[in-house]
CSV table of N, CA and C in Angstrom, one decimal:
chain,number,residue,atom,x,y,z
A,1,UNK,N,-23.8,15.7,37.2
A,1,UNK,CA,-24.1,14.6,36.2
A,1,UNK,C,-24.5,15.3,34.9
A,2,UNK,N,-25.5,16.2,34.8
A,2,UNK,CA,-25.7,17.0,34.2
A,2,UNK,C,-24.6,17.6,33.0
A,3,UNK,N,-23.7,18.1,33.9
A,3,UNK,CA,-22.3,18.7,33.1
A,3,UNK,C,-21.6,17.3,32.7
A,4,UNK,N,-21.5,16.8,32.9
A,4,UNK,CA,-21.3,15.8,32.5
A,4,UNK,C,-21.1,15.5,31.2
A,5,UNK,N,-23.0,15.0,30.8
A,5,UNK,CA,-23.6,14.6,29.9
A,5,UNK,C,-23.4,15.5,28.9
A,6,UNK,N,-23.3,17.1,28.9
A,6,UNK,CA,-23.4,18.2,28.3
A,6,UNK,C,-21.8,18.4,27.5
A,7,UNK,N,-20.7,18.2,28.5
A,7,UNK,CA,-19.1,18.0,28.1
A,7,UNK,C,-19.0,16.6,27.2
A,8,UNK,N,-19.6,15.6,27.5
A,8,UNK,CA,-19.6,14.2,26.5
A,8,UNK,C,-19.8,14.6,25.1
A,9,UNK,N,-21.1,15.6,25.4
A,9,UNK,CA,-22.3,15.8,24.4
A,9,UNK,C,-21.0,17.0,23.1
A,10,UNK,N,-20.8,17.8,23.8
A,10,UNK,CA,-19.5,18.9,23.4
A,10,UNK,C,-18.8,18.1,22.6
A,11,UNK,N,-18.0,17.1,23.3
A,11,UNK,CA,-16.9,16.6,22.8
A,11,UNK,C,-17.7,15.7,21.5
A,12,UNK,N,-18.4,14.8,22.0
A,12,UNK,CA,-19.1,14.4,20.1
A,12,UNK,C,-18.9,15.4,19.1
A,13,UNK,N,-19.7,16.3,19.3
A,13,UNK,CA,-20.0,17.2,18.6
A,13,UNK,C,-18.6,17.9,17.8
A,14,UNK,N,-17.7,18.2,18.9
A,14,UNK,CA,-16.5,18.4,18.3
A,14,UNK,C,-15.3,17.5,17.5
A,15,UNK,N,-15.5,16.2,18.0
A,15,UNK,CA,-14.9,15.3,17.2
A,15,UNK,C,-15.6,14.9,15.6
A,16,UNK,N,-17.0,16.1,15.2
A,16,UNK,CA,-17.5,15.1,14.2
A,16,UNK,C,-17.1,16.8,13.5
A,17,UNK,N,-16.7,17.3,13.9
A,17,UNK,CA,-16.1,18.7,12.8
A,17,UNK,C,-15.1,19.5,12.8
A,18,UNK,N,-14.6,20.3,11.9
A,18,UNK,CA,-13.1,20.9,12.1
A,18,UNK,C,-13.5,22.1,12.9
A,19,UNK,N,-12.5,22.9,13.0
A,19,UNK,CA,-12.7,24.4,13.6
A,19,UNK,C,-13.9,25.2,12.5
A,20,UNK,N,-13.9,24.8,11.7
A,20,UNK,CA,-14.7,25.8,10.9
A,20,UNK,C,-16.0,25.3,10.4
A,21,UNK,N,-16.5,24.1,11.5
A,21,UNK,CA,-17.7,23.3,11.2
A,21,UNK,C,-17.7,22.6,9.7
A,22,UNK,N,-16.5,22.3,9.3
A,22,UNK,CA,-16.7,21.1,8.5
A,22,UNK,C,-16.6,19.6,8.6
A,23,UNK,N,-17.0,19.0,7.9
A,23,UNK,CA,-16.8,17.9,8.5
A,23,UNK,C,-14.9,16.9,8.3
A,24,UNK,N,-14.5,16.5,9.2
A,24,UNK,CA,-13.2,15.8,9.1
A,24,UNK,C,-12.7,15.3,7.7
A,25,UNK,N,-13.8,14.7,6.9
A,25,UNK,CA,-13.0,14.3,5.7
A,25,UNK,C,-13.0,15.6,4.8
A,26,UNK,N,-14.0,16.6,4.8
A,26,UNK,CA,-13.8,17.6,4.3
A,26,UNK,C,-12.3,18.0,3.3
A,27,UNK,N,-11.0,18.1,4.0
A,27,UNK,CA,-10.2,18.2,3.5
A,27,UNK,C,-9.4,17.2,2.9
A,28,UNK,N,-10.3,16.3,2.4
A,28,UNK,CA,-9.3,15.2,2.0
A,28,UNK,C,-9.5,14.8,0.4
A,29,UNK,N,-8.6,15.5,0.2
A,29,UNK,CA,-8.6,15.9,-1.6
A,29,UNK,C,-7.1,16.0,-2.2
A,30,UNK,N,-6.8,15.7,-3.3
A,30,UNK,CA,-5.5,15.7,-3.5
A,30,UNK,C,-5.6,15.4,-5.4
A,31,UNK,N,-4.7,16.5,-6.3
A,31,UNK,CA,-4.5,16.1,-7.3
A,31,UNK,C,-3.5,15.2,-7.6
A,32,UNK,N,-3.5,14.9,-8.8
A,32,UNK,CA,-1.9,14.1,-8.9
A,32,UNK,C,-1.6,14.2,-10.6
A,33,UNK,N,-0.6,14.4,-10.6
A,33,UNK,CA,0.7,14.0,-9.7
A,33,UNK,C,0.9,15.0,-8.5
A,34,UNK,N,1.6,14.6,-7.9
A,34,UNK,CA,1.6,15.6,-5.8
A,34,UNK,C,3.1,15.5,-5.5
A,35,UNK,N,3.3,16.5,-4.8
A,35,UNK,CA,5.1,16.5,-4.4
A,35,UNK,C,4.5,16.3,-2.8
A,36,UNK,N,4.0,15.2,-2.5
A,36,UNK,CA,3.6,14.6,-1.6
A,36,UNK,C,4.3,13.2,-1.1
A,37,UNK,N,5.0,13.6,0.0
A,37,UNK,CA,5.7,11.9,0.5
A,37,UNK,C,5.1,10.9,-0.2
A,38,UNK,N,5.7,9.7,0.0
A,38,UNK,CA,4.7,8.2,0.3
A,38,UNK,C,4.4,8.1,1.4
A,39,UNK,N,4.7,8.4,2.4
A,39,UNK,CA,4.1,8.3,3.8
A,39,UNK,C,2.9,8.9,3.8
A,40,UNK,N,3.0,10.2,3.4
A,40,UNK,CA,2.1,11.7,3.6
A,40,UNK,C,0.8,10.9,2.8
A,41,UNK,N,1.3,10.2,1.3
A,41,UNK,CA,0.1,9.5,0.4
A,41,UNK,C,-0.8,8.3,1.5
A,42,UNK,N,0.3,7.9,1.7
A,42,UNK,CA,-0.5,6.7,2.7
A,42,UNK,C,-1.3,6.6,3.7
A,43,UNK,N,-0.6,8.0,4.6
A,43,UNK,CA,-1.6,8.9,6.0
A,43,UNK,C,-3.0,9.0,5.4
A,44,UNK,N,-2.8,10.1,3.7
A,44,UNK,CA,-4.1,10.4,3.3
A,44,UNK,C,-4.7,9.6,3.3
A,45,UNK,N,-4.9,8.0,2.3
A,45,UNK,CA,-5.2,6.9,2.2
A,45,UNK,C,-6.1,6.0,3.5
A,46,UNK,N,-5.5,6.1,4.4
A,46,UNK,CA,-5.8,5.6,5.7
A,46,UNK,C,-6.9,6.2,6.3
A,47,UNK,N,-6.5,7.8,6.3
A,47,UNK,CA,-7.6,8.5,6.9
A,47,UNK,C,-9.0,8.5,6.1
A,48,UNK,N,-8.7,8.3,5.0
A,48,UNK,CA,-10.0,8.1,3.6
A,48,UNK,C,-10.9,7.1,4.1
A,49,UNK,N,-10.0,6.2,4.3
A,49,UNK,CA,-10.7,4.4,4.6
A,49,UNK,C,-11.3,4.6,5.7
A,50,UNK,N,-10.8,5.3,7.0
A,50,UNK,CA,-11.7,5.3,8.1
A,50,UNK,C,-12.9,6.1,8.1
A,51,UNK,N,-12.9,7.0,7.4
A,51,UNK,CA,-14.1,8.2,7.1
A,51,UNK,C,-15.0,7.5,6.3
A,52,UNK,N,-14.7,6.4,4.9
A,52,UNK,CA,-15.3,6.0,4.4
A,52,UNK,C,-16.5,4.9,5.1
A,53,UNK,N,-15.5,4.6,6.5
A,53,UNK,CA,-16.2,3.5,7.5
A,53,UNK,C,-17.3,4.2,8.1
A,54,UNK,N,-16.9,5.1,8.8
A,54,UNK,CA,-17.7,5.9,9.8
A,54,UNK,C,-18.6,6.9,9.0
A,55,UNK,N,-18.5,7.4,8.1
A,55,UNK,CA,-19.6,8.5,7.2
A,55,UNK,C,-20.2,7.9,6.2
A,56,UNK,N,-21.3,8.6,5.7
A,56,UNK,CA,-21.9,8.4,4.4
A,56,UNK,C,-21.3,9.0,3.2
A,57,UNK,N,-20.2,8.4,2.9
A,57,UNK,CA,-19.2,9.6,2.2
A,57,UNK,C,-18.6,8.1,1.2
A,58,UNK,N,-18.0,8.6,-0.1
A,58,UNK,CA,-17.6,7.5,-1.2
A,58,UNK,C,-16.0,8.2,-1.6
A,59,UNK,N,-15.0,7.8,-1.7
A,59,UNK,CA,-14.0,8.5,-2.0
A,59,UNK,C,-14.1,8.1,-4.0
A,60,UNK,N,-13.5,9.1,-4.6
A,60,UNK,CA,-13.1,9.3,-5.4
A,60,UNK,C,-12.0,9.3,-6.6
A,61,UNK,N,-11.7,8.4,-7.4
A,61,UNK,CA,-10.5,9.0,-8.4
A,61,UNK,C,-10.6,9.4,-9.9
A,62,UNK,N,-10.6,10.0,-10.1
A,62,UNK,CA,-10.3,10.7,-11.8
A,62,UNK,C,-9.6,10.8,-12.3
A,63,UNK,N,-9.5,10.1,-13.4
A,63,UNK,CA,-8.4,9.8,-13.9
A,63,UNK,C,-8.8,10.5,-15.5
A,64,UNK,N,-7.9,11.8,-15.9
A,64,UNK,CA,-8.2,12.2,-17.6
A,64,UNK,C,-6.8,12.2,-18.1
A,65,UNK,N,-7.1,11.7,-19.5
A,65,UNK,CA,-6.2,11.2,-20.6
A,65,UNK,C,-6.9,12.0,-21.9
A,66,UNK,N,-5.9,12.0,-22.7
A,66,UNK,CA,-6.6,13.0,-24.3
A,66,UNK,C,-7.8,12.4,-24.7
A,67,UNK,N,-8.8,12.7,-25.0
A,67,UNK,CA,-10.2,12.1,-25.2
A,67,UNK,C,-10.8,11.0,-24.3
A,68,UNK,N,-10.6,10.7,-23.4
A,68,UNK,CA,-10.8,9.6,-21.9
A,68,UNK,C,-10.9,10.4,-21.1
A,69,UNK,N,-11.7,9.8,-20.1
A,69,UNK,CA,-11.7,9.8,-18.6
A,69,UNK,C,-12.4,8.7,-17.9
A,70,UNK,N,-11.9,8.2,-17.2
A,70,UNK,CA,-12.2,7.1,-15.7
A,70,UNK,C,-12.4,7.9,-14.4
A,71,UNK,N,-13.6,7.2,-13.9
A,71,UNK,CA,-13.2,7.7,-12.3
A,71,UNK,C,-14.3,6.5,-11.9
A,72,UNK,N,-13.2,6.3,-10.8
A,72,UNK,CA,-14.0,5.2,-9.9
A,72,UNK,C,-13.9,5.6,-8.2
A,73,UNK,N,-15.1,4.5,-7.9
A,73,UNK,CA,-15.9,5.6,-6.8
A,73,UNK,C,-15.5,4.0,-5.5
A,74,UNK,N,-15.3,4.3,-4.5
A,74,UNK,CA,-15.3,3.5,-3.2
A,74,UNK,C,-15.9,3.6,-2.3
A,75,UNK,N,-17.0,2.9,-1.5
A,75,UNK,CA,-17.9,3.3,-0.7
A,75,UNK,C,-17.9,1.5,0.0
A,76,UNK,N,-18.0,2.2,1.8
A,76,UNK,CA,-18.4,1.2,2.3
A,76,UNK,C,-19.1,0.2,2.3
A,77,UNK,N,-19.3,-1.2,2.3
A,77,UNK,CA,-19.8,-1.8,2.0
A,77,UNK,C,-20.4,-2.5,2.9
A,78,UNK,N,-19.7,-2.5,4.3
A,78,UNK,CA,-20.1,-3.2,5.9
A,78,UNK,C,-19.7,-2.4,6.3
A,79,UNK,N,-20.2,-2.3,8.1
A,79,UNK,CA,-20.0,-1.3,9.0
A,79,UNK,C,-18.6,-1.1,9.6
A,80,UNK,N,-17.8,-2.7,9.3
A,80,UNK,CA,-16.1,-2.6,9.9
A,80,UNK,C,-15.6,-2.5,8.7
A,81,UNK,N,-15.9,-1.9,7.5
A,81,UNK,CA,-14.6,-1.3,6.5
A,81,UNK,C,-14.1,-2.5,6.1
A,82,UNK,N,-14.5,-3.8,5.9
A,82,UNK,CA,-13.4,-4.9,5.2
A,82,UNK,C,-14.0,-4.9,4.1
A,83,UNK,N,-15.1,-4.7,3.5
A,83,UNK,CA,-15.8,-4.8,2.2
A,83,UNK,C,-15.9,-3.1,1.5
A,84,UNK,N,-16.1,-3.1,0.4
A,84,UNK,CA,-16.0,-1.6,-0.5
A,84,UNK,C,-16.8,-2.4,-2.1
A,85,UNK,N,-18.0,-1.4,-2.0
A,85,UNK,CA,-18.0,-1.4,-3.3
A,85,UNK,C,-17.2,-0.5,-4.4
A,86,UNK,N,-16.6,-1.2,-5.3
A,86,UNK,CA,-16.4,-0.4,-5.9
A,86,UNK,C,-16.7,-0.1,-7.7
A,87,UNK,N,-17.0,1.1,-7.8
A,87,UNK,CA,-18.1,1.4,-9.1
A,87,UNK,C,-16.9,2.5,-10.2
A,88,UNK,N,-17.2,1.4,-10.9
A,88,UNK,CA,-16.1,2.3,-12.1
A,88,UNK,C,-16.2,2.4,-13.6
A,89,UNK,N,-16.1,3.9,-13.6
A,89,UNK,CA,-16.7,4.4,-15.0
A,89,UNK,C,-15.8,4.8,-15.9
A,90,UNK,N,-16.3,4.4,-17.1
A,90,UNK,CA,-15.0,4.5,-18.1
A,90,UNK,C,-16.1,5.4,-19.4
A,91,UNK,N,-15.5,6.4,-19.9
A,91,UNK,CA,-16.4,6.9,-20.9
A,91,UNK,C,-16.7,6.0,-22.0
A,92,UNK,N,-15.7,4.9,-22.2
A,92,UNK,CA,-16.0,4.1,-23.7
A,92,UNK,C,-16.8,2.8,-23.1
A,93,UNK,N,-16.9,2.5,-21.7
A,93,UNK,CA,-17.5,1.3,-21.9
A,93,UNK,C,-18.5,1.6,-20.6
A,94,UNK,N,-18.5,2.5,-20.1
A,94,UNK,CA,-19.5,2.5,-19.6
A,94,UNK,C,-19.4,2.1,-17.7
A,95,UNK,N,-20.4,1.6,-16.7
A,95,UNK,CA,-20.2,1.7,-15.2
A,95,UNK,C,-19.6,0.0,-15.6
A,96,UNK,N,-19.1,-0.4,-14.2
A,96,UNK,CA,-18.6,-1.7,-13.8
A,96,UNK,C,-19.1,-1.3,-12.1
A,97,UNK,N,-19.8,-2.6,-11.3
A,97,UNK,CA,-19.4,-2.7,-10.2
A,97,UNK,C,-18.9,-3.8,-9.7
A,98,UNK,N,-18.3,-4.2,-8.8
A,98,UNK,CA,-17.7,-4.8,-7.8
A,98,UNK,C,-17.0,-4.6,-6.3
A,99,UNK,N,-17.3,-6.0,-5.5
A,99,UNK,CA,-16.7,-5.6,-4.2
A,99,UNK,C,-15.3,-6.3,-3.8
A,100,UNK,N,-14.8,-5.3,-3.3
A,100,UNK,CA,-13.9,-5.5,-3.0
A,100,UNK,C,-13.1,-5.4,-1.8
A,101,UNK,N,-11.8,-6.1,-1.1
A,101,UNK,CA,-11.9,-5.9,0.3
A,101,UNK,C,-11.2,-4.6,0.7
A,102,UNK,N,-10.9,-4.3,1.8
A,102,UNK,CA,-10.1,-3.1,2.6
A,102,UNK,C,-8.5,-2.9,1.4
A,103,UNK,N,-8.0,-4.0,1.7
A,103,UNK,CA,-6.9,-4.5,1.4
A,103,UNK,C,-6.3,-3.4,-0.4
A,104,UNK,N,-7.3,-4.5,-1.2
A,104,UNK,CA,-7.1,-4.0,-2.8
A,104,UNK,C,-7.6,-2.3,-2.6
A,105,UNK,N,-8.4,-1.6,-2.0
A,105,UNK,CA,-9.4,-0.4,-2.1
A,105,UNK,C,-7.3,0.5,-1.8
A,106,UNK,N,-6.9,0.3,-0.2
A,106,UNK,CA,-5.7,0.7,-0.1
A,106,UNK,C,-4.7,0.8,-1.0
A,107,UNK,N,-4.7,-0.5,-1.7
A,107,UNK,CA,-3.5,-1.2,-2.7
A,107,UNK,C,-3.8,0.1,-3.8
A,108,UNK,N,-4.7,0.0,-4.6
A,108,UNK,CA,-4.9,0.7,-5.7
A,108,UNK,C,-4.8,2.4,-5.4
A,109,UNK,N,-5.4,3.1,-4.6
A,109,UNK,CA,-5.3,4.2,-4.0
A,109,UNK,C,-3.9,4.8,-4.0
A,110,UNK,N,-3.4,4.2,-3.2
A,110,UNK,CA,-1.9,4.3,-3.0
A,110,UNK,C,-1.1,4.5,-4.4
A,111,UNK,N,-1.3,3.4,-5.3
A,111,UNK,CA,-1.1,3.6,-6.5
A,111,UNK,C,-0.8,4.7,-7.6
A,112,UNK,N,-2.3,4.9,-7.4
A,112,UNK,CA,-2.7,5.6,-8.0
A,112,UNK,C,-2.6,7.0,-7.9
A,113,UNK,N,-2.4,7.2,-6.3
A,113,UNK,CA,-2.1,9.1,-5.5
A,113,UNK,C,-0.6,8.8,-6.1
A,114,UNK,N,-0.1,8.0,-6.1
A,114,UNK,CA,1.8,8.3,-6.4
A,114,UNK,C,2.4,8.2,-8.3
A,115,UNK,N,1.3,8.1,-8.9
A,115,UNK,CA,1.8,8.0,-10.0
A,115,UNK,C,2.4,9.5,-10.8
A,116,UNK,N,3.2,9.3,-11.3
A,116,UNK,CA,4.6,10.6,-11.7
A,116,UNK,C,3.1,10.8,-13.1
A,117,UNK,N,3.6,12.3,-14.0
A,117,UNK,CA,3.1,13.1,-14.5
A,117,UNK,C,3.2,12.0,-16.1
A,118,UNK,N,4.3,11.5,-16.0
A,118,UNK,CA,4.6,10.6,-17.0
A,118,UNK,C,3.9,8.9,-17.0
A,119,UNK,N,3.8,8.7,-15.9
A,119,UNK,CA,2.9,7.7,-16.0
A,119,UNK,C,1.1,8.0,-16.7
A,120,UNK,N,0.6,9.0,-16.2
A,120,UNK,CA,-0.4,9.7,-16.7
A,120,UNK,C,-0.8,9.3,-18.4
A,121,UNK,N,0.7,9.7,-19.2
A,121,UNK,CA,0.6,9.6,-20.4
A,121,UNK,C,0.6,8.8,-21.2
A,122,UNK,N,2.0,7.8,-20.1
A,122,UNK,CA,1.4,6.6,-21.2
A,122,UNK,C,0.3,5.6,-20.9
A,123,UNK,N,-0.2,5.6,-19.7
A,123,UNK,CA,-2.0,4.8,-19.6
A,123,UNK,C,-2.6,5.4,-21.1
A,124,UNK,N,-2.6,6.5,-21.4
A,124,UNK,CA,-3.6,6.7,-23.0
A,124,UNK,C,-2.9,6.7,-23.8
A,125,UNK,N,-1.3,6.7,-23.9
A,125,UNK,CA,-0.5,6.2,-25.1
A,125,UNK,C,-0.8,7.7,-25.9
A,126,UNK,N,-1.0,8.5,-25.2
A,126,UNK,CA,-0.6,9.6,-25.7
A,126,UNK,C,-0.1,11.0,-25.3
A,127,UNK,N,0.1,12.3,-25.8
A,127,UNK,CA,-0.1,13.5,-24.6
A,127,UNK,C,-0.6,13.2,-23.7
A,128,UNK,N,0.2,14.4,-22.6
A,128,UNK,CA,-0.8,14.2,-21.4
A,128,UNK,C,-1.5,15.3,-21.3
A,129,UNK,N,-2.6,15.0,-20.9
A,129,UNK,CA,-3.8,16.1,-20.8
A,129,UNK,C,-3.3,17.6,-19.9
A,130,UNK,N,-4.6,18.3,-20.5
A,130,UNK,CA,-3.7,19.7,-19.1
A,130,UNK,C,-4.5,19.2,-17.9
A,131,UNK,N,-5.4,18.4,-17.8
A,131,UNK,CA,-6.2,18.4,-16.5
A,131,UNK,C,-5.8,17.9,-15.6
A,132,UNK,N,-5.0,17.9,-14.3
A,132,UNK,CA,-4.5,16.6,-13.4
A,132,UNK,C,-5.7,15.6,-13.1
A,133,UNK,N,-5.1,14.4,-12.4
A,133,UNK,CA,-6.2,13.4,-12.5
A,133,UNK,C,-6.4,14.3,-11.2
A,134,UNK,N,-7.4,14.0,-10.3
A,134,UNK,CA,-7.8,14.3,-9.0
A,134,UNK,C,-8.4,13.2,-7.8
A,135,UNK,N,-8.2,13.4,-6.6
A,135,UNK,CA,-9.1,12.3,-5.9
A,135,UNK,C,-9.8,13.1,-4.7
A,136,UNK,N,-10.9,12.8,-4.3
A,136,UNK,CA,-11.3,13.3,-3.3
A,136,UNK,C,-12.4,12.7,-2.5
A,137,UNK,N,-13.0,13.1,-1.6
A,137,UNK,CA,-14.2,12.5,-0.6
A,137,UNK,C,-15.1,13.0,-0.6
A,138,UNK,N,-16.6,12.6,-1.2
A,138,UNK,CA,-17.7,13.3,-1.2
A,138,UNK,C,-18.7,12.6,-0.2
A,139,UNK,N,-20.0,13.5,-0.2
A,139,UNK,CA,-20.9,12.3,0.6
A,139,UNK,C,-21.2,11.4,-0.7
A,140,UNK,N,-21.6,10.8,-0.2
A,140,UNK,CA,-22.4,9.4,-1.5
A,140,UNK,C,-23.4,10.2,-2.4
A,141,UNK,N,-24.6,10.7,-1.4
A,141,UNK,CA,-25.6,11.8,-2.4
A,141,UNK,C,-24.9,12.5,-3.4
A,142,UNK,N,-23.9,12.8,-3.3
A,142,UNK,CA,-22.9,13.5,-4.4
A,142,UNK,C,-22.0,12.8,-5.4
A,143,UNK,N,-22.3,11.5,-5.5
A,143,UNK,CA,-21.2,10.7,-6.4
A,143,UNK,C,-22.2,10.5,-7.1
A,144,UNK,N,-21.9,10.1,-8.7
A,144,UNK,CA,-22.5,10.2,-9.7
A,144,UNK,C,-22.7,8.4,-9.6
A,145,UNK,N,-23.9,8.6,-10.1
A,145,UNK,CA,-24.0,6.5,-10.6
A,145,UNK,C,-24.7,6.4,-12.0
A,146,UNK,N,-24.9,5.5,-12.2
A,146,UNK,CA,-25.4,4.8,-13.6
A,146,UNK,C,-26.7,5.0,-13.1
């Protein structure tokens, strides 16, 4: 019974980290534009939303344009993942929050991981910056707020 409890205990332990003691969302980062399927985008997506359920962790997007930048931040908002706040920063005007459900958080993400190098440019109606936009998974303690 013992071994048991000890093999249960293992396997937690192993399901909450990679081979190299990171944690699961750890690798879940992605610039864009990406020579990344739509499927491959969507897998990422999915796996985001469930980590964002289960962890104390806020997914990420950055979005830079010639003198601009946006990034808005997603974070669970209930324990089953149908609610997300979501907090979004714009250099000229400043934070916005709102909640929003599972549904829109996907919708936009998706989006946004698939947009071509050219779409980039004209959102700021100008050059496109050298920086790619980026998305990634942090803990929350690590997301920036107002």
């Amino acid at each position: 019974m013992a071994s048991d409890q000890r093999s249960t205990r293992r396997a937690a332990d192993h399901a909450g980290t990679t081979p190299n003691d990171e944690a699961p969302w750890a690798d879940l980062e992605m610039t864009v534009p990406t020579d990344r399927d739509h499927a491959s985008v969507v897998a990422l997506v999915e796996c985001a939303l469930v980590e964002l359920t289960h962890e104390a962790v806020g997914a990420v997007f950055i979005s830079r344009q010639v003198g601009r930048s946006t990034r808005t931040q997603y974070v669970a908002a209930d324990d089953v993942g149908e609610q997300f706040q979501k907090r979004h920063f714009d250099d000229r005007l400043g934070w916005h929050e709102t909640t929003v459900p599972r549904r829109t958080v996907r919708d936009e993400l998706i989006t946004q991981l698939t947009q071509s190098p050219s779409k980039s440019a004209e959102r700021s109606g100008e050059g496109a910056t050298s920086e790619l936009d980026t998305f990634v998974v942090k803990p929350v303690r690590e997301l920036r707020t107002p």
